[in-house]
Coordinates of C-alpha atoms and ligand atoms in Angstrom, one line a residue:
M13 CA 80.8 206.8 44.3
K14 CA 78.1 204.3 43.7
D15 CA 75.0 204.8 45.7
L16 CA 74.8 201.9 48.2
H17 CA 71.1 201.1 47.5
S18 CA 71.3 201.2 43.8
W19 CA 74.4 199.0 43.9
I20 CA 72.7 196.5 46.1
D21 CA 69.6 196.4 43.8
E22 CA 71.9 196.0 40.7
M23 CA 73.8 193.1 42.3
A24 CA 70.6 191.5 43.6
Q25 CA 69.2 191.6 40.1
L26 CA 72.3 190.0 38.7
C27 CA 72.6 187.3 41.4
R28 CA 68.9 186.7 42.0
P29 CA 69.0 185.6 45.6
D30 CA 65.9 184.3 47.4
H31 CA 66.4 186.7 50.3
I32 CA 68.4 189.8 51.2
H33 CA 69.8 190.5 54.6
L34 CA 71.4 193.8 55.6
C35 CA 73.8 193.0 58.4
D36 CA 73.7 195.1 61.6
G37 CA 76.8 193.4 63.1
S38 CA 75.0 192.6 66.4
E39 CA 75.8 189.6 68.6
A40 CA 72.2 188.4 68.2
E41 CA 72.7 188.4 64.4
Y42 CA 76.0 186.5 64.7
D43 CA 74.3 183.9 66.9
R44 CA 71.3 183.5 64.6
I45 CA 73.5 183.0 61.6
A46 CA 75.8 180.6 63.5
Q47 CA 72.7 178.6 64.6
A48 CA 71.5 178.3 61.1
M49 CA 74.9 177.1 60.1
V50 CA 74.8 174.5 62.9
Q51 CA 71.4 173.4 61.5
A52 CA 72.9 173.2 58.0
N53 CA 75.8 171.0 59.3
T54 CA 78.4 173.5 58.3
F55 CA 79.2 174.5 61.9
L56 CA 79.8 172.2 64.9
P57 CA 79.7 173.9 68.3
L58 CA 82.7 173.0 70.4
A59 CA 81.9 171.8 73.9
K60 CA 85.4 172.8 75.2
R61 CA 85.4 176.3 73.8
P62 CA 82.5 178.6 74.6
H63 CA 80.8 180.3 71.7
S64 CA 83.1 178.6 69.2
F65 CA 82.6 176.5 66.1
W66 CA 84.5 173.9 64.1
C67 CA 84.0 173.6 60.4
H68 CA 85.8 172.2 57.4
S69 CA 85.9 173.3 53.8
D70 CA 85.7 171.4 50.6
P71 CA 89.1 169.7 50.1
D72 CA 89.5 171.7 46.9
D73 CA 89.0 175.1 48.7
V74 CA 91.6 175.3 51.3
A75 CA 93.8 178.4 50.5
R76 CA 94.2 181.5 48.5
V77 CA 94.3 180.8 44.7
E78 CA 96.9 183.0 43.2
E79 CA 96.5 181.6 39.7
S80 CA 92.9 182.8 39.7
T81 CA 93.6 186.2 41.2
Y82 CA 93.5 189.2 38.8
I83 CA 94.4 192.9 38.8
C84 CA 92.2 194.3 36.0
S85 CA 93.7 197.7 35.5
E86 CA 92.8 199.5 32.2
K87 CA 96.4 199.0 31.0
P88 CA 98.2 195.7 31.4
E89 CA 101.5 197.5 32.2
D90 CA 99.8 199.0 35.3
A91 CA 99.2 195.5 36.7
G92 CA 102.8 194.5 35.9
P93 CA 104.5 191.2 35.2
T94 CA 103.7 189.7 38.6
N95 CA 99.9 190.0 38.4
H96 CA 97.4 188.2 36.2
W97 CA 95.6 190.7 34.0
M98 CA 92.7 190.8 31.7
A99 CA 91.0 193.8 30.1
P100 CA 88.4 195.2 32.5
A101 CA 85.5 195.1 30.0
E102 CA 86.3 191.6 29.0
M103 CA 86.6 190.5 32.6
K104 CA 83.4 192.3 33.6
A105 CA 81.5 190.4 30.8
K106 CA 82.9 187.1 32.0
L107 CA 82.0 187.9 35.6
K108 CA 78.5 189.0 34.8
T109 CA 77.9 185.6 33.1
L110 CA 79.3 183.8 36.2
F111 CA 77.4 185.8 38.7
S112 CA 74.1 185.7 36.7
G113 CA 71.6 183.8 38.9
C114 CA 74.4 182.5 41.1
M115 CA 72.6 183.2 44.4
Q116 CA 69.4 181.4 43.6
G117 CA 68.1 179.5 46.6
R118 CA 70.4 181.5 48.9
T119 CA 70.4 184.6 51.0
L120 CA 72.4 187.7 49.8
Y121 CA 74.0 189.2 52.9
V122 CA 75.0 192.9 52.7
V123 CA 78.1 193.3 55.0
P124 CA 79.0 197.0 55.7
Y125 CA 82.5 197.1 57.3
C126 CA 85.3 199.5 58.2
M127 CA 89.0 198.7 57.8
G128 CA 90.9 200.6 60.5
P129 CA 89.6 202.1 63.8
L130 CA 86.1 203.5 63.1
H131 CA 87.1 207.1 63.8
S132 CA 90.5 207.0 62.2
P133 CA 90.9 209.5 59.3
F134 CA 92.7 206.7 57.5
A135 CA 89.9 204.1 57.8
I136 CA 88.5 202.7 54.6
L137 CA 84.9 201.7 54.3
G138 CA 83.7 198.7 52.4
V139 CA 80.6 196.7 51.6
E140 CA 80.8 193.0 50.9
I141 CA 77.8 191.4 49.3
T142 CA 78.1 187.6 49.8
D143 CA 76.0 184.5 49.8
S144 CA 78.3 182.8 52.3
P145 CA 77.2 183.0 55.9
Y146 CA 80.7 181.8 56.8
A147 CA 82.1 184.9 55.2
V148 CA 79.7 187.1 57.1
L149 CA 80.7 185.6 60.5
N150 CA 84.4 185.8 59.7
M151 CA 84.0 189.4 58.6
K152 CA 82.3 190.2 61.9
L153 CA 85.4 188.9 63.8
M154 CA 87.9 190.3 61.4
T155 CA 86.6 193.9 60.8
R156 CA 84.5 196.6 62.4
M157 CA 81.3 195.3 60.8
G158 CA 77.7 196.4 60.9
Q159 CA 75.6 199.4 61.8
K160 CA 78.4 201.7 62.8
A161 CA 80.2 201.1 59.6
L162 CA 76.9 201.6 57.7
D163 CA 76.4 204.9 59.4
L164 CA 79.8 206.1 58.3
I165 CA 79.1 204.9 54.8
T166 CA 75.9 206.9 54.7
K167 CA 77.6 209.9 56.1
K168 CA 80.7 209.8 53.9
K169 CA 78.9 208.5 50.9
Q170 CA 82.0 206.3 50.2
F171 CA 82.7 202.6 50.2
V172 CA 84.7 200.0 48.2
P173 CA 82.1 197.6 46.8
G174 CA 82.9 193.9 46.8
L175 CA 80.7 191.2 45.4
H176 CA 81.3 187.6 46.6
S177 CA 79.6 184.3 45.8
V178 CA 80.5 180.7 46.4
G179 CA 79.1 180.2 42.9
V180 CA 76.6 177.4 43.6
P181 CA 73.0 178.3 42.9
L182 CA 70.4 176.0 44.6
K183 CA 67.4 174.7 42.8
K184 CA 64.1 174.5 44.6
G185 CA 64.3 171.7 47.2
E186 CA 67.9 171.0 46.4
K187 CA 70.1 170.1 49.4
D188 CA 73.1 172.3 50.0
S189 CA 76.5 170.9 50.7
S190 CA 78.2 171.9 54.0
W191 CA 80.8 173.9 52.1
P192 CA 79.5 175.0 48.7
C193 CA 82.2 176.3 46.3
N194 CA 82.8 176.3 42.6
S195 CA 86.5 175.5 42.1
A196 CA 86.3 175.2 38.4
H197 CA 85.3 178.8 38.0
R198 CA 87.2 180.6 40.7
H199 CA 88.0 184.3 40.0
I200 CA 89.3 186.8 42.6
V201 CA 89.2 190.0 40.6
H202 CA 90.2 193.6 41.4
F203 CA 89.4 196.7 39.4
P204 CA 92.0 199.2 40.8
E205 CA 90.7 202.2 38.9
E206 CA 87.1 201.6 39.8
R207 CA 88.2 200.3 43.3
S208 CA 85.9 197.3 43.2
I209 CA 86.3 193.6 44.0
W210 CA 84.5 190.6 42.5
S211 CA 85.2 187.2 43.9
F212 CA 83.6 184.0 42.7
G213 CA 83.8 180.3 43.5
S214 CA 85.8 180.1 46.8
G215 CA 84.6 180.5 50.4
Y216 CA 88.1 180.3 52.0
G217 CA 90.0 183.0 53.7
G218 CA 91.5 185.8 51.6
N219 CA 89.4 184.7 48.6
A220 CA 86.1 185.3 50.5
L221 CA 86.8 187.8 53.3
L222 CA 87.1 190.8 51.0
G223 CA 88.3 193.3 53.6
K224 CA 91.6 191.5 54.1
K225 CA 93.9 190.9 51.1
C226 CA 91.5 192.2 48.5
L227 CA 90.7 195.6 50.0
A228 CA 93.3 196.2 52.7
L229 CA 96.2 195.2 50.5
R230 CA 95.5 195.0 46.7
I231 CA 93.1 198.0 46.5
A232 CA 94.7 199.9 49.4
S233 CA 98.2 199.6 47.8
V234 CA 96.9 201.4 44.8
L235 CA 95.3 204.1 47.0
G236 CA 98.6 204.3 48.9
R237 CA 100.5 204.8 45.6
D238 CA 98.2 207.6 44.5
E239 CA 98.0 209.3 47.9
G240 CA 101.5 208.8 49.2
W241 CA 101.3 206.1 51.8
L242 CA 101.9 202.3 52.1
A243 CA 99.6 199.3 52.4
E244 CA 101.8 196.4 53.6
H245 CA 101.7 192.7 54.5
M246 CA 103.1 193.4 57.9
L247 CA 102.6 192.7 61.5
I248 CA 102.9 195.6 64.0
L249 CA 104.2 195.0 67.5
G250 CA 105.0 197.2 70.5
I251 CA 108.2 196.3 72.4
T252 CA 109.1 197.6 75.9
N253 CA 112.6 197.2 77.3
P254 CA 113.3 196.5 81.0
T255 CA 113.6 200.3 81.8
G256 CA 110.1 200.9 80.4
E257 CA 111.0 202.5 77.0
K258 CA 108.6 201.4 74.3
K259 CA 109.1 201.3 70.5
Y260 CA 107.1 199.9 67.6
I261 CA 108.3 197.5 64.9
A262 CA 106.6 196.4 61.7
A263 CA 107.6 193.2 59.9
A264 CA 106.8 191.8 56.5
F265 CA 107.1 188.0 56.1
P266 CA 105.3 186.0 53.4
S267 CA 102.2 184.0 54.2
A268 CA 102.8 181.4 56.9
C269 CA 106.3 182.7 57.6
G270 CA 105.8 183.9 61.2
K271 CA 104.0 187.2 61.4
T272 CA 101.3 186.1 63.9
N273 CA 104.0 184.4 66.0
L274 CA 106.3 187.4 66.1
A275 CA 103.4 189.8 66.7
M276 CA 102.3 187.9 69.8
L277 CA 105.8 186.8 71.0
T278 CA 106.5 186.0 74.7
P279 CA 110.0 187.2 75.2
T280 CA 112.4 184.7 76.8
L281 CA 114.6 187.7 77.8
P282 CA 113.7 188.8 81.3
G283 CA 112.1 192.2 81.7
W284 CA 111.1 192.6 78.0
K285 CA 107.5 193.0 77.0
I286 CA 105.8 192.6 73.6
E287 CA 102.3 193.9 72.8
C288 CA 100.4 193.2 69.6
V289 CA 99.0 195.9 67.3
G290 CA 98.4 193.7 64.3
D291 CA 99.4 190.4 62.9
D292 CA 99.0 190.7 59.1
I293 CA 98.5 194.1 57.6
A294 CA 99.8 197.6 58.2
W295 CA 98.9 200.9 56.6
I296 CA 101.8 203.2 57.0
R297 CA 102.0 207.0 56.5
F298 CA 104.0 210.0 57.6
G299 CA 102.9 211.9 60.7
A300 CA 103.4 215.7 61.1
D301 CA 106.7 214.9 62.9
G302 CA 108.2 213.2 59.8
R303 CA 108.0 209.7 61.4
L304 CA 106.2 206.8 59.8
Y305 CA 103.0 205.7 61.7
A306 CA 101.3 202.3 61.2
V307 CA 97.6 201.4 61.6
N308 CA 96.3 197.9 61.7
P309 CA 93.2 197.9 59.5
E310 CA 91.9 194.6 60.9
A311 CA 90.0 193.8 64.1
G312 CA 90.7 190.1 64.3
Y313 CA 93.2 187.4 63.5
F314 CA 92.8 184.7 60.8
G315 CA 95.8 182.8 62.0
V316 CA 97.6 179.6 60.9
A317 CA 96.7 176.8 63.4
P318 CA 99.4 174.2 62.9
G319 CA 102.5 174.9 65.0
T320 CA 100.5 177.0 67.4
S321 CA 101.0 175.8 71.0
M322 CA 101.4 176.9 74.6
K323 CA 105.2 176.6 74.0
T324 CA 105.4 178.5 70.6
N325 CA 102.6 181.1 71.0
P326 CA 100.8 181.0 74.4
N327 CA 99.1 184.4 73.7
A328 CA 97.4 183.0 70.6
M329 CA 96.3 179.9 72.6
K330 CA 94.8 182.2 75.3
T331 CA 93.1 184.3 72.6
I332 CA 91.3 181.4 71.0
T333 CA 89.7 179.9 74.1
H334 CA 86.3 181.3 73.2
N335 CA 84.4 183.2 70.5
A336 CA 86.5 181.5 67.8
I337 CA 85.9 179.9 64.4
F338 CA 88.2 177.0 63.6
T339 CA 88.4 176.0 59.9
N340 CA 90.1 172.7 58.7
V341 CA 91.6 171.8 62.1
A342 CA 91.1 168.3 63.6
R343 CA 88.8 167.8 66.6
T344 CA 88.7 165.6 69.6
P345 CA 85.8 163.3 70.6
D346 CA 85.1 165.5 73.6
G347 CA 84.6 168.7 71.6
D348 CA 87.9 170.4 71.4
V349 CA 90.2 171.2 68.5
W350 CA 93.7 169.9 67.7
W351 CA 96.4 170.4 65.1
E352 CA 99.9 169.2 64.5
G353 CA 102.3 170.9 66.9
M354 CA 99.6 171.8 69.5
T355 CA 100.8 168.9 71.7
D356 CA 103.6 166.4 71.2
T357 CA 101.2 163.5 70.7
A358 CA 97.8 163.4 69.0
P359 CA 94.9 162.8 71.3
K360 CA 93.1 159.4 70.9
G361 CA 90.0 159.2 68.7
L362 CA 90.9 162.3 66.7
I363 CA 88.6 163.4 63.9
S364 CA 90.6 164.8 61.0
W365 CA 89.9 168.1 59.2
L366 CA 88.0 166.0 56.6
D367 CA 85.5 165.0 59.4
T368 CA 86.6 161.3 59.3
L369 CA 88.2 159.3 62.1
Y370 CA 91.9 160.1 62.0
D371 CA 94.3 157.3 61.2
P372 CA 97.8 158.2 62.4
A373 CA 99.1 155.4 60.2
S374 CA 97.9 157.3 57.1
R375 CA 100.9 159.7 57.6
M376 CA 98.6 162.5 56.5
P377 CA 98.3 165.5 58.9
A378 CA 95.1 165.5 61.0
A379 CA 94.7 169.3 60.5
H380 CA 95.1 170.8 57.1
P381 CA 98.5 172.7 56.9
N382 CA 96.6 175.9 56.1
S383 CA 93.9 175.3 58.8
R384 CA 93.1 178.5 60.7
F385 CA 91.4 180.1 63.6
T386 CA 89.4 183.3 63.4
V387 CA 89.1 185.4 66.6
P388 CA 88.6 189.0 67.7
A389 CA 91.9 190.8 68.3
K390 CA 90.6 192.3 71.5
Q391 CA 90.7 188.9 73.2
N392 CA 94.5 188.8 72.9
P393 CA 95.9 189.2 76.5
I394 CA 98.7 191.3 75.0
Y395 CA 96.4 193.5 72.7
D396 CA 98.2 196.8 72.5
P397 CA 95.8 199.6 73.5
A398 CA 97.4 201.7 70.8
A399 CA 96.0 199.4 68.3
E400 CA 92.9 201.6 68.4
N401 CA 94.9 204.8 67.9
P402 CA 93.3 206.6 65.0
Q403 CA 96.7 207.9 63.9
G404 CA 98.6 204.7 64.3
V405 CA 101.9 204.0 66.1
P406 CA 105.3 205.4 65.2
L407 CA 107.7 202.9 63.7
S408 CA 111.3 202.6 64.8
A409 CA 112.2 199.6 62.6
I410 CA 110.9 197.6 59.7
L411 CA 111.9 194.0 59.2
F412 CA 111.8 191.8 56.1
G413 CA 112.0 188.1 56.4
G414 CA 111.2 184.8 54.8
R415 CA 111.8 181.1 54.9
R416 CA 115.4 180.7 53.7
S417 CA 117.1 177.4 54.7
A418 CA 120.4 178.9 53.5
V419 CA 122.2 182.2 52.4
L420 CA 120.3 184.9 54.4
P421 CA 121.8 185.3 57.9
L422 CA 119.7 185.5 61.1
V423 CA 119.6 189.3 61.1
I424 CA 121.2 192.0 59.2
E425 CA 120.7 195.8 59.2
A426 CA 120.5 197.8 56.0
F427 CA 123.0 200.6 55.6
D428 CA 120.2 203.1 54.8
W429 CA 116.7 203.4 53.5
Q430 CA 117.6 202.7 49.9
A431 CA 119.6 199.6 50.9
G432 CA 116.6 198.6 53.0
V433 CA 114.2 198.9 50.1
F434 CA 116.7 196.6 48.3
F435 CA 116.3 194.1 51.1
G436 CA 112.5 194.2 50.6
A437 CA 112.8 194.0 46.8
S438 CA 115.1 191.0 47.0
L439 CA 113.1 189.0 49.4
S440 CA 112.7 185.3 48.5
S441 CA 111.0 182.6 50.5
E442 CA 110.1 178.9 50.3
T443 CA 106.4 178.6 49.5
T444 CA 103.9 177.5 52.1
A445 CA 100.4 176.0 52.3
A446 CA 98.8 179.5 52.6
A447 CA 98.4 179.4 48.8
K448 CA 97.4 176.6 46.5
G449 CA 100.4 174.9 44.9
E450 CA 103.7 173.2 45.7
T451 CA 105.2 174.0 49.1
G452 CA 108.9 174.4 50.0
K453 CA 109.8 175.9 46.6
L454 CA 112.0 179.0 46.7
R455 CA 110.4 182.0 44.9
H456 CA 110.8 185.7 44.8
D457 CA 108.3 187.5 47.0
P458 CA 109.3 191.1 47.1
F459 CA 108.2 192.8 50.3
A460 CA 106.1 189.7 51.0
M461 CA 103.7 191.4 48.6
L462 CA 103.9 189.3 45.5
P463 CA 100.3 188.0 45.8
F464 CA 99.0 191.3 47.2
C465 CA 100.4 194.3 45.3
G466 CA 97.6 195.8 43.2
Y467 CA 99.9 197.5 40.7
H468 CA 103.2 197.2 38.8
M469 CA 105.9 195.9 41.2
G470 CA 108.5 198.2 39.7
D471 CA 106.3 201.2 40.5
Y472 CA 105.8 199.8 43.9
F473 CA 109.6 199.7 44.5
A474 CA 109.8 203.3 43.2
H475 CA 107.1 204.3 45.6
W476 CA 109.0 202.9 48.5
L477 CA 112.1 204.8 47.4
A478 CA 110.1 208.0 47.1
M479 CA 108.7 207.6 50.6
G480 CA 112.2 207.5 52.0
R481 CA 113.0 210.9 50.3
K482 CA 110.1 212.5 52.2
S483 CA 111.9 212.4 55.5
S484 CA 115.4 212.2 57.0
A485 CA 117.4 209.2 58.1
D486 CA 117.1 210.0 61.8
K487 CA 113.2 209.9 61.6
L488 CA 112.8 207.0 59.2
P489 CA 112.6 203.5 60.7
R490 CA 115.7 201.4 60.3
I491 CA 115.4 198.4 58.0
Y492 CA 116.4 194.9 58.7
A493 CA 116.3 191.4 57.1
V494 CA 115.7 188.5 59.4
N495 CA 115.6 184.8 58.8
W496 CA 114.4 182.4 61.5
F497 CA 114.5 179.4 59.2
L498 CA 118.2 178.7 58.5
K499 CA 118.9 175.0 58.6
G500 CA 122.0 173.0 59.5
K501 CA 123.5 170.1 57.5
D502 CA 121.2 167.8 59.6
G503 CA 118.1 169.6 58.1
K504 CA 117.2 171.0 61.6
Y505 CA 116.6 174.7 62.3
L506 CA 119.7 176.4 63.5
W507 CA 117.8 179.0 65.5
P508 CA 115.1 178.0 68.1
G509 CA 112.8 180.8 67.0
F510 CA 109.5 181.9 68.6
G511 CA 110.1 183.5 72.0
E512 CA 113.9 183.4 71.4
N513 CA 113.4 185.8 68.6
S514 CA 113.2 188.4 71.4
R515 CA 117.1 188.2 71.4
V516 CA 117.1 189.6 67.9
L517 CA 114.5 192.2 68.7
Q518 CA 116.6 193.3 71.6
W519 CA 119.5 194.0 69.3
I520 CA 117.3 195.8 66.8
F521 CA 115.7 197.9 69.6
E522 CA 119.1 198.9 70.9
R523 CA 120.4 199.6 67.4
T524 CA 117.6 202.1 66.8
S525 CA 118.8 204.1 69.8
H526 CA 122.5 203.6 69.1
Q527 CA 123.0 201.3 72.1
A528 CA 124.2 198.2 70.3
E529 CA 127.4 197.4 68.4
A530 CA 127.5 196.0 64.9
K531 CA 130.0 194.6 62.3
K532 CA 130.0 195.7 58.7
T533 CA 129.6 193.1 56.0
P534 CA 129.1 193.5 52.3
I535 CA 125.3 193.2 52.8
G536 CA 124.8 195.3 55.9
Y537 CA 125.5 195.3 59.6
I538 CA 125.3 192.2 61.7
P539 CA 125.4 192.1 65.5
E540 CA 128.7 192.3 67.3
S541 CA 127.0 190.0 69.8
L542 CA 123.5 188.8 70.8
D543 CA 122.4 188.0 74.3
L544 CA 122.4 184.2 74.3
Q545 CA 122.2 183.6 78.0
G546 CA 120.1 180.6 78.9
L547 CA 120.1 179.2 75.4
G548 CA 121.7 175.8 74.7
K549 CA 124.4 175.4 72.1
I550 CA 123.9 177.8 69.2
D551 CA 126.0 177.8 66.0
M552 CA 126.4 181.5 65.7
A553 CA 129.0 181.1 63.0
A554 CA 126.5 179.3 60.8
L555 CA 123.7 181.8 61.6
F556 CA 125.8 184.7 60.5
H557 CA 127.9 183.1 57.8
I558 CA 128.0 185.1 54.6
D559 CA 129.0 182.8 51.8
P560 CA 130.4 184.9 48.9
T561 CA 129.7 182.2 46.3
A562 CA 126.1 181.8 47.4
W563 CA 125.7 185.6 47.5
R564 CA 127.1 186.0 44.0
Q565 CA 124.6 183.5 42.8
E566 CA 121.9 185.4 44.7
C567 CA 123.0 188.5 42.8
E568 CA 122.8 186.7 39.5
E569 CA 119.3 185.6 40.2
L570 CA 118.2 189.0 41.4
S571 CA 119.6 190.6 38.3
R572 CA 117.5 188.2 36.2
Y573 CA 114.5 188.9 38.3
F574 CA 114.8 192.6 38.3
A575 CA 115.0 192.6 34.5
L576 CA 111.4 191.4 34.5
F577 CA 110.3 194.9 35.6
G578 CA 111.9 196.5 32.5
S579 CA 112.0 200.3 32.4
R580 CA 109.9 200.5 35.6
M581 CA 112.7 199.0 37.6
P582 CA 114.2 201.8 39.7
N583 CA 117.8 202.5 38.9
A584 CA 118.6 203.1 42.6
L585 CA 117.9 199.4 43.2
L586 CA 120.0 198.2 40.3
E587 CA 122.7 200.5 41.7
E588 CA 122.3 198.7 45.1
L589 CA 122.8 195.4 43.3
R590 CA 126.0 196.6 41.6
R591 CA 127.2 197.9 44.9
L592 CA 126.6 194.6 46.6
R593 CA 128.4 192.7 43.8
R594 CA 131.4 195.0 44.1
A595 CA 131.5 194.6 47.9
L596 CA 131.4 190.8 47.6
Ligands
GTP25 P1 99.8 184.3 57.3 O1 98.7 184.4 58.3 O2 99.6 183.3 56.3 O3 100.1 185.6 56.7 O4 101.1 183.7 58.1 P2 102.0 184.4 59.3 O5 103.2 185.1 58.6 O6 101.3 185.1 60.3 O7 102.7 183.1 59.9 P3 102.5 182.4 61.3 O8 103.0 183.2 62.5 O9 101.1 181.9 61.5 O10 103.5 181.1 61.2 C1 103.4 180.2 60.2 C2 104.1 178.9 60.6 O11 105.4 179.2 60.9 C3 103.5 178.3 61.9 O12 103.4 176.9 61.8 C4 104.5 178.7 63.0 O13 104.6 177.7 64.0 C5 105.8 178.7 62.2 N1 106.8 179.7 62.8 C6 106.5 180.9 63.2 N2 107.5 181.6 63.8 C7 108.5 180.6 63.7 C8 109.9 180.7 64.2 O14 110.4 181.6 64.7 N3 110.6 179.5 63.9 C9 110.1 178.4 63.3 N4 110.9 177.4 63.1 N5 108.8 178.4 62.9 C10 108.0 179.5 63.1
SPV26 C1 97.9 184.9 53.9 O1 97.8 184.0 53.1 O2 98.8 185.7 53.9 C2 96.9 185.0 55.0 C3 95.7 184.2 54.9 O3 97.0 185.9 55.8 S1 94.5 184.8 53.8 O4 93.6 185.6 54.5 O5 93.8 183.6 53.3 O6 95.1 185.5 52.7
MN27 MN1 99.0 187.0 55.6

């Protein structure tokens, strides 16, 4: 391991900041930095939300940038065909040039943090060096940040180093912009063998909060491969039935495809209860009993704002009433926030995410589609106390889902673990605003990990298969595919979604204790029936229609896609594909 102080010295010499600040993670520190950001015109305090701030980014720095994200393993084949790669030495040289003097005129913050409950044996310690006070405050909300993490780092002599800069040095007397960034030179780089992260040029979300996608998924997935566990882009929820029996479910959906919403769901089915362990990332490993246990490494939510309302996600709305940071949402003249979908009509006098008076006639959204709130998880009224369990929670089911306007039915159960791994590997979804680029375009996103897997995706599939061989079917979680986003001929969603998804969770809950009936199809088991009481007209035939022609096309496409992984593509999954073709 690198010595913390010599690493800080080395990075400071490279970046040449004016000041260095070692973060203690205290409330007083948070308030001091927030005040300075108010002075600098980056933050605007919100009159209607205590201890909360509004800010907006540069219009060119609004989402993750996958085209600038790299996995720099020693060998290109270890990064695999789905990741950008460059030789580590070459990339390091490039980065050193970019980072040289990049913090002039700025403060270098040292942010010690812990992913996972502080006293969990599975926690991973990290240190982010950043010149972005925005990143510091978000890390405070999203991770266990500060003195306690630093004490653990000192004790364990272990941390994942991450260097981050917005990439805009300031000359003496030069005025800073409210959201400095260097879009022309963005690099989000991971060195999996060295277990380090270098991020340059962006201040937004997963590009800048290095504990989240960079450490807890890309680096952690590599650790998981080496150590026999899984780092996944999954929510974790607790679900209790009317008789008081509680189970845990994890679900992988691509970015902006409904994890936060499912994790905080308010069931429309009477007597059922959902509690939230995590909304974005799960670290999963076997317990001594042969069951899989999941830990949420995060301590906060960085959630999509648009679409969040008292109707769709009341728990999120109650979580963000105070101590929140809002990025790229619109705001009202009286000091509140607003976004598309929060209410049916936009308030008068709205100020758009770009900080200009909003013109509804412009037909542009007032809030950016990837605008987000950052808030401590503990504020969630349905925060599951087990979220702090150092060993995690035992999983009864794992769900894979995406945005598919056609083909994939509402819910389907895999025949077994191997068929479930095939579900994960074959996941496709229409792209969203969470990453830069065109939206609504169908793309493969295996396990919802396409942008987050730190190694060869073929090896990742093999790792999932190997995990299944370590236990028995009665102990492993059952695997499901779900799709809330099927559309009818009129282009409208066929399924009401949100709280009504509890009807699907009920079936899954009961299937995992052999209490619900199912019908066999070529793909897997579908429900014999769902509880639809109280729902209006629902086109169940369309929601569960399996179109053999569309599925044969799906198989053709999968066969082409899997070929990409060459000899690292596990035979077992090719066998699953053959089996499906035969069954169709
Ligand atoms: P990341 O934070 O990017 O990983 O996203 P996420 O997977 O947590 O997605 P989130 O729950 O924030 O939802 C993204 C968008 O999908 C929001 O605009 C939601 O309102 C919408 N959404 C979520 N669940 C449903 C659903 O069941 N049906 C429909 N139609 N939309 C949904
Ligand atoms: C995602 O894109 O999956 C997110 C947001 O959760 S970010 O933190 O920017 O990656
Ligand atoms: Mn995510």
